[in-house]
């Protein structure tokens, strides 16, 4: 059971988590929590002078939840954390920036998990905080570390199984891990979902539950489409595409460990725990309308390389992608013509260096400020007319890159960022908005 930042935002939210966990006690849950909402961002921009309020907030919240020894213990832990963060920030320099950042930011999850365990204990649910850094063992890629699966699975089993067998609820912070040498790492923003999935896979659980502030995966981002509806069921592939192309409700890596062990993933609303939310599993519910959801992501950069050398040549694409590999940059969408390749980048930090290298291969053109829109539905590839309907709905908006066919469940294209809200709203209206009043879809 993973609870996101808003699910542990204040004292009332912690009480609510304790209630939800208590209800599931017979099923031997493992609890994973994010940092209290806003804490990760605050720690990321923290300076030695500015950290006080972050820690005061934890103590103030604990005072509303705990008494006696439990409160004293937690307050001591907060004091220690504050001193450690202060000391770490003082050692920060350009060469250790990312490892210090991981060490600092990890206290968000360390404190929220300690508080959750204490609250559970005071509410009569026997719980124990387990340091996630003993369980999630990663490579050394600070700020976006990848777990070493064999080691991680073995550690999870040995750290958690005994507690579960004794009826104790283990409580871990998500997002954080450590290298084999013991340095603190993090799994990338939003990574607590991934922690939960790794633990679920390692323990071969019946269900991985992601508790958040919306009722499941919705037909579109609710911040853009306020009347977006909960999707009852999604296949693993549908959920993976949505997560990858911007549906923040699930971290993109969450689905992989679930697929490999055929574990269903349920996304629920911690404010409305009685609602069933979305169930992600091997099979999807067939949807006669085919399109189930629309995801989007902004801040995308398009790189276009044009070269006559590509015509009839082999090895060109390999040379091209080697450049991105060298600069450790992920490519999202790719399209090719006879003499040019266009691709989209989500994270363009190394763009200048990439462009320099690409110039060896051909003429390079960059378009910034683009957005990817991805419409998702199992069976989409075999359904005639979808592309026509999509593009006639947004016929006055320029589409700069289209990709379909690589996966049978998605249809992806790129437009200008300024028009993304309008495009998503119109597409939702066209394909999904009439699904109201429990209409069968
Ligand atoms: P948590 O802190 O619980 O991990 P996140 O903020 O990471 O929560 O993810 C939940 C948010 O994802 C929602 O509040 C919503 O604004 C956003 N979101 C974007 N796209 C979707 C979607 N298709 N379905 C549900 N939520 C979405
Ligand atoms: N607290 C981390 C973040 O804000 C991880 C998470 O919430 O999943 O990115
Ligand atoms: Mg999240």
XYZ file of C-alpha atoms and ligand atoms in Angstrom:
478
model
C 0.000 0.000 0.000
C 1.769 3.139 -1.221
C 0.595 6.540 -0.031
C 1.684 9.603 -1.989
C 2.634 13.041 -0.648
C -0.882 14.436 -0.422
C -1.994 11.287 1.435
C 0.472 12.223 4.211
C 0.174 16.012 3.909
C -0.990 16.765 7.457
C -2.205 15.189 10.699
C -5.668 14.399 9.329
C -4.104 12.684 6.323
C -1.884 10.497 8.550
C -4.970 9.534 10.606
C -6.692 8.585 7.400
C -3.751 6.422 6.278
C -3.822 4.630 9.629
C -7.543 3.918 9.146
C -7.041 2.590 5.618
C -4.121 0.370 6.677
C -5.972 -0.919 9.759
C -8.820 -2.044 7.530
C -6.418 -4.179 5.457
C -4.552 -5.598 8.404
C -5.662 -9.175 7.850
C -4.023 -9.125 4.403
C -0.541 -8.436 5.892
C 0.156 -5.151 4.140
C 3.513 -3.488 3.602
C 3.208 0.300 3.701
C 5.291 2.639 1.527
C 4.998 6.400 1.972
C 6.237 9.457 0.107
C 7.529 12.547 1.851
C 4.813 14.880 3.173
C 3.572 16.942 0.231
C 5.912 19.778 -0.677
C 8.782 18.425 1.430
C 10.814 16.975 -1.474
C 10.620 20.280 -3.358
C 11.510 22.207 -0.192
C 14.529 19.988 0.501
C 15.677 20.270 -3.108
C 15.840 24.045 -2.864
C 16.999 24.111 0.754
C 19.930 26.113 2.031
C 21.448 25.875 5.512
C 19.527 29.040 6.434
C 16.156 27.910 5.076
C 15.659 24.375 6.367
C 14.116 25.163 9.764
C 10.440 25.324 8.721
C 10.598 21.935 6.941
C 11.500 20.211 10.176
C 9.182 22.322 12.333
C 6.311 21.198 10.141
C 7.082 17.545 10.920
C 7.174 18.179 14.665
C 3.997 20.276 14.567
C 2.215 17.469 12.692
C 3.530 14.836 15.107
C 2.276 16.854 18.095
C -1.260 16.475 16.783
C -0.841 12.725 16.357
C 1.454 11.280 19.007
C 1.870 11.413 22.756
C 4.475 10.510 25.334
C 7.458 8.438 24.382
C 6.409 8.055 20.717
C 6.318 11.854 20.353
C 9.647 12.314 22.123
C 11.288 9.698 19.949
C 9.995 11.231 16.768
C 11.022 14.745 17.847
C 14.551 13.444 18.538
C 14.659 11.851 15.097
C 13.631 15.148 13.502
C 16.369 16.985 15.410
C 18.947 14.470 14.232
C 17.678 14.709 10.641
C 17.910 18.498 10.711
C 21.499 18.347 11.977
C 22.428 15.808 9.312
C 20.852 17.857 6.519
C 22.650 20.976 7.765
C 25.981 19.130 7.845
C 25.427 17.604 4.387
C 24.555 20.975 2.839
C 27.743 22.442 4.262
C 29.859 19.854 2.465
C 28.141 20.402 -0.897
C 30.354 21.361 -3.829
C 30.068 20.949 -7.600
C 31.713 17.516 -7.571
C 29.389 15.914 -4.998
C 26.253 17.930 -5.787
C 24.023 15.000 -6.763
C 25.055 12.645 -3.972
C 24.538 15.369 -1.347
C 21.181 16.177 -2.922
C 20.108 12.530 -2.567
C 21.277 12.408 1.041
C 19.387 15.626 1.871
C 16.178 14.810 0.049
C 15.972 11.287 1.521
C 15.008 12.759 4.904
C 11.566 13.590 3.529
C 10.755 9.888 3.180
C 12.718 8.856 6.277
C 10.660 11.194 8.464
C 7.273 10.496 6.881
C 7.787 6.741 7.235
C 8.880 7.087 10.873
C 5.806 9.170 11.609
C 3.484 6.762 9.812
C 4.849 3.801 11.784
C 4.462 5.707 15.060
C 0.877 6.697 14.257
C -0.009 3.103 13.354
C 1.447 1.861 16.633
C -0.463 4.438 18.651
C -3.666 3.416 16.858
C -3.134 -0.219 17.816
C -1.683 -1.548 14.534
C 1.704 -3.039 15.293
C 4.092 -1.446 12.802
C 7.822 -0.997 12.356
C 9.707 1.528 10.265
C 12.206 -0.226 7.999
C 14.929 1.900 6.420
C 14.266 1.571 2.693
C 17.965 2.069 2.061
C 18.543 -1.392 3.480
C 16.119 -2.860 0.931
C 16.340 -0.926 -2.324
C 19.907 -1.411 -3.548
C 20.789 0.629 -6.618
C 23.549 1.598 -9.012
C 25.445 4.819 -8.411
C 23.433 7.064 -10.715
C 22.506 9.660 -8.094
C 19.086 11.360 -8.479
C 17.861 8.682 -10.904
C 19.336 5.439 -9.663
C 18.313 2.050 -11.060
C 17.716 -0.805 -8.628
C 19.948 -3.875 -8.744
C 17.065 -6.280 -8.888
C 18.576 -9.491 -7.552
C 20.153 -7.776 -4.545
C 17.049 -5.670 -3.918
C 14.674 -8.636 -4.031
C 16.877 -10.624 -1.653
C 17.112 -7.732 0.795
C 13.374 -7.062 0.718
C 12.697 -10.719 1.454
C 15.143 -10.847 4.347
C 14.182 -7.472 5.858
C 10.402 -7.756 5.560
C 9.313 -11.391 5.564
C 10.003 -11.981 9.234
C 8.025 -8.897 10.265
C 5.092 -9.960 8.110
C 5.158 -13.481 9.547
C 4.964 -11.945 13.011
C 1.951 -9.809 12.114
C 3.944 -6.560 12.088
C 3.268 -3.974 9.363
C 6.567 -2.818 7.801
C 6.569 0.882 6.876
C 9.138 2.157 4.371
C 9.878 5.456 2.718
C 9.507 5.261 -1.050
C 11.865 6.852 -3.579
C 15.105 6.228 -1.655
C 17.711 3.502 -1.802
C 21.405 3.018 -1.378
C 24.366 1.772 -3.336
C 26.144 -1.455 -2.382
C 28.663 0.791 -0.594
C 25.885 2.399 1.440
C 25.600 5.830 -0.208
C 22.024 7.159 -0.277
C 20.432 7.325 -3.740
C 16.994 8.205 -5.108
C 14.959 6.642 -7.911
C 13.892 9.866 -9.652
C 10.942 12.174 -8.980
C 7.728 10.341 -8.266
C 9.741 7.184 -7.571
C 7.799 6.011 -4.514
C 5.369 4.189 -6.794
C 8.332 2.261 -8.159
C 9.490 1.338 -4.653
C 6.052 -0.089 -3.946
C 6.108 -2.118 -7.154
C 9.583 -3.491 -6.395
C 8.485 -4.582 -2.934
C 5.292 -6.054 -4.342
C 7.240 -8.059 -6.905
C 9.881 -9.224 -4.421
C 7.244 -10.485 -1.981
C 4.939 -11.698 -4.761
C 1.971 -9.911 -3.207
C -1.673 -10.268 -4.259
C -2.020 -6.619 -5.181
C 0.048 -3.433 -5.371
C -2.053 -0.474 -4.239
C -1.168 3.113 -5.136
C -3.148 5.479 -2.881
C -3.261 9.031 -4.188
C -5.412 12.174 -4.365
C -7.591 11.179 -7.329
C -9.838 8.158 -7.882
C -7.599 6.046 -10.066
C -6.331 6.711 -13.556
C -8.615 9.212 -15.236
C -9.494 9.625 -18.903
C -7.248 12.731 -18.982
C -5.210 14.884 -16.630
C -7.858 16.369 -14.296
C -5.933 19.636 -14.103
C -6.680 20.112 -17.814
C -9.997 18.272 -18.099
C -11.894 18.763 -14.833
C -14.636 16.289 -15.783
C -12.221 13.448 -16.627
C -13.626 10.100 -15.460
C -12.104 7.147 -13.636
C -11.145 4.243 -15.912
C -12.218 0.971 -14.283
C -9.633 -1.289 -15.895
C -6.454 -0.871 -17.865
C -4.058 -3.394 -19.332
C -0.423 -3.205 -18.272
C 0.512 -1.821 -21.697
C -2.157 0.855 -21.599
C -1.095 1.961 -18.120
C 2.583 1.923 -19.063
C 1.992 4.132 -22.119
C -0.137 6.584 -20.136
C 2.438 6.802 -17.359
C 5.284 7.225 -19.785
C 3.541 9.954 -21.749
C 2.593 12.138 -18.835
C -0.099 10.647 -16.560
C 1.700 11.578 -13.361
C -0.578 9.365 -11.281
C 1.788 6.426 -11.938
C 5.567 6.566 -12.138
C 6.509 5.118 -15.551
C 8.625 2.334 -14.074
C 5.903 1.080 -11.737
C 4.307 -1.318 -14.166
C 7.421 -3.323 -15.090
C 7.884 -5.269 -11.830
C 4.114 -5.861 -11.742
C 4.062 -7.299 -15.285
C 6.957 -9.619 -14.645
C 5.133 -11.172 -11.720
C 1.544 -10.731 -13.021
C 0.571 -8.675 -9.996
C -2.474 -6.434 -10.340
C -1.950 -2.747 -9.558
C -4.857 -0.811 -8.067
C -4.905 2.980 -7.981
C -7.167 4.331 -5.234
C -8.153 7.645 -3.698
C -7.081 7.986 -0.070
C -9.758 10.659 0.417
C -12.466 8.344 -0.908
C -11.254 4.894 0.115
C -14.611 3.273 -0.564
C -14.300 3.898 -4.317
C -12.777 1.077 -6.333
C -10.442 3.188 -8.436
C -8.595 1.669 -11.383
C -7.372 -1.888 -11.660
C -4.356 -2.467 -13.902
C -3.761 -6.062 -14.904
C -2.889 -8.419 -17.736
C -6.274 -8.020 -19.372
C -8.016 -4.859 -20.304
C -11.733 -4.279 -20.411
C -12.651 -4.146 -24.068
C -13.800 -0.723 -24.963
C -15.915 -0.428 -28.093
C -14.853 3.178 -28.317
C -11.241 2.018 -28.341
C -9.756 5.224 -26.950
C -9.639 4.994 -23.199
C -7.500 7.911 -22.144
C -5.404 10.830 -23.321
C -2.077 11.670 -21.714
C 0.125 14.622 -22.461
C 3.445 16.000 -21.459
C 4.927 19.426 -22.013
C 8.496 20.706 -22.088
C 9.396 18.437 -24.982
C 12.191 19.219 -27.449
C 12.204 17.964 -31.046
C 15.503 17.250 -32.767
C 15.526 16.797 -36.529
C 18.579 15.525 -38.382
C 18.615 15.727 -42.156
C 21.317 14.095 -44.230
C 21.500 12.858 -47.787
C 23.990 10.291 -46.473
C 21.101 8.475 -44.905
C 19.637 7.569 -48.273
C 20.190 3.862 -48.805
C 22.927 3.774 -46.167
C 23.179 1.342 -43.316
C 24.605 2.115 -39.900
C 23.280 5.669 -39.938
C 20.646 5.193 -37.246
C 23.148 3.377 -35.083
C 25.549 6.318 -35.292
C 22.696 8.682 -34.561
C 21.477 6.876 -31.465
C 25.016 6.381 -30.215
C 25.134 10.161 -29.731
C 22.115 10.055 -27.425
C 23.503 7.075 -25.575
C 26.801 8.839 -25.054
C 25.036 11.823 -23.520
C 22.740 9.567 -21.467
C 19.666 11.164 -22.973
C 16.407 9.294 -23.361
C 14.604 9.503 -26.703
C 10.804 9.223 -26.546
C 9.262 9.280 -30.005
C 11.069 8.659 -33.277
C 9.987 9.110 -36.892
C 12.046 8.730 -40.035
C 11.805 9.636 -43.693
C 14.301 8.816 -46.423
C 16.681 11.580 -45.552
C 15.696 12.747 -42.093
C 14.985 11.566 -38.587
C 12.912 13.465 -36.040
C 12.894 12.540 -32.404
C 11.585 13.928 -29.168
C 13.455 14.463 -25.932
C 11.876 14.959 -22.563
C 15.053 15.863 -20.733
C 17.240 18.084 -22.899
C 19.933 19.054 -20.386
C 22.730 17.856 -22.673
C 21.229 19.402 -25.810
C 24.137 21.684 -26.728
C 26.653 18.855 -26.601
C 24.273 16.528 -28.460
C 23.768 19.040 -31.268
C 27.535 19.463 -31.616
C 27.975 15.714 -32.117
C 24.944 15.361 -34.394
C 26.339 18.006 -36.747
C 28.885 15.395 -37.800
C 25.972 13.405 -39.237
C 23.903 16.051 -40.949
C 21.954 19.285 -40.599
C 20.351 19.645 -37.180
C 17.166 21.560 -36.408
C 15.803 22.053 -32.882
C 12.231 22.887 -31.888
C 11.659 23.687 -28.228
C 8.427 24.196 -26.305
C 6.605 21.233 -27.769
C 4.134 18.835 -26.164
C 3.452 15.162 -26.727
C -0.115 13.941 -26.790
C -0.728 10.234 -26.516
C -4.113 8.593 -26.988
C -4.290 5.124 -25.545
C -6.552 2.131 -25.968
C -6.020 -1.584 -26.409
C -6.782 -2.499 -30.033
C -6.281 0.999 -31.340
C -3.988 -0.076 -34.143
C -6.573 -2.362 -35.671
C -9.377 0.195 -35.570
C -9.938 2.190 -38.745
C -10.572 5.909 -38.636
C -9.011 6.830 -35.315
C -6.238 8.958 -36.766
C -8.688 10.713 -39.061
C -10.980 11.544 -36.160
C -8.085 12.716 -33.977
C -6.726 15.044 -36.600
C -10.042 16.418 -37.758
C -10.797 17.285 -34.115
C -7.660 19.425 -33.949
C -7.412 20.298 -37.646
C -6.395 23.905 -36.954
C -3.444 22.849 -34.771
C -0.116 22.095 -36.396
C 1.136 18.567 -35.801
C 4.892 18.217 -36.118
C 5.516 14.535 -35.545
C 3.303 11.451 -35.549
C 3.970 7.951 -34.338
C 1.696 4.975 -34.553
C 2.254 1.288 -34.882
C 5.216 0.765 -32.599
C 2.782 -0.259 -29.906
C -0.718 -1.466 -30.672
C -2.185 0.529 -27.810
C -1.070 4.072 -28.477
C -1.139 6.814 -31.024
C 1.282 9.632 -30.309
C 1.923 13.022 -31.837
C 3.615 16.319 -31.088
C 2.162 19.823 -31.172
C 3.095 23.265 -29.876
C 3.025 23.491 -26.109
C 0.764 26.564 -26.010
C -2.083 24.665 -27.631
C -1.875 21.444 -25.653
C -4.674 22.216 -23.180
C -7.030 23.151 -25.963
C -6.111 20.034 -27.947
C -6.526 17.660 -24.994
C -9.837 19.260 -24.037
C -11.197 18.935 -27.561
C -10.010 15.351 -27.982
C -11.524 14.417 -24.633
C -14.794 15.998 -25.643
C -14.759 14.080 -28.952
C -13.749 10.652 -27.688
C -14.503 10.411 -23.993
C -16.778 13.086 -22.611
C -20.148 11.466 -23.212
C -19.265 8.568 -20.911
C -21.450 9.840 -18.119
C -24.228 8.482 -15.915
C -22.532 5.094 -15.723
C -23.017 4.639 -19.425
C -21.489 1.400 -20.562
C -18.364 2.068 -22.657
P 1.133 11.196 -5.344
O 1.746 12.306 -4.564
O 0.030 10.491 -4.627
O 2.150 10.263 -5.934
P 0.956 12.560 -7.885
O 0.770 14.031 -7.773
O 2.310 12.040 -8.192
O 0.382 11.906 -6.553
O -0.051 11.955 -8.968
C -1.432 12.227 -8.873
C -1.796 13.389 -9.794
O -1.569 12.997 -11.143
C -3.243 13.763 -9.783
O -3.540 14.644 -8.724
C -3.430 14.394 -11.150
O -3.351 15.794 -11.061
C -2.253 13.911 -11.970
N -2.670 13.228 -13.198
C -2.209 13.497 -14.453
N -2.782 12.709 -15.366
C -3.647 11.907 -14.710
C -4.551 10.876 -15.105
N -4.690 10.510 -16.383
N -5.255 10.264 -14.137
C -5.145 10.617 -12.855
N -4.322 11.591 -12.409
C -3.573 12.231 -13.322
N 8.837 12.427 -2.667
C 9.329 12.098 -3.971
C 8.927 13.170 -4.968
O 8.274 14.132 -4.609
C 8.909 10.727 -4.412
C 7.424 10.511 -4.576
O 6.624 11.283 -4.051
O 7.058 9.521 -5.208
O 9.304 13.076 -6.102
Mg 3.481 10.406 -7.579
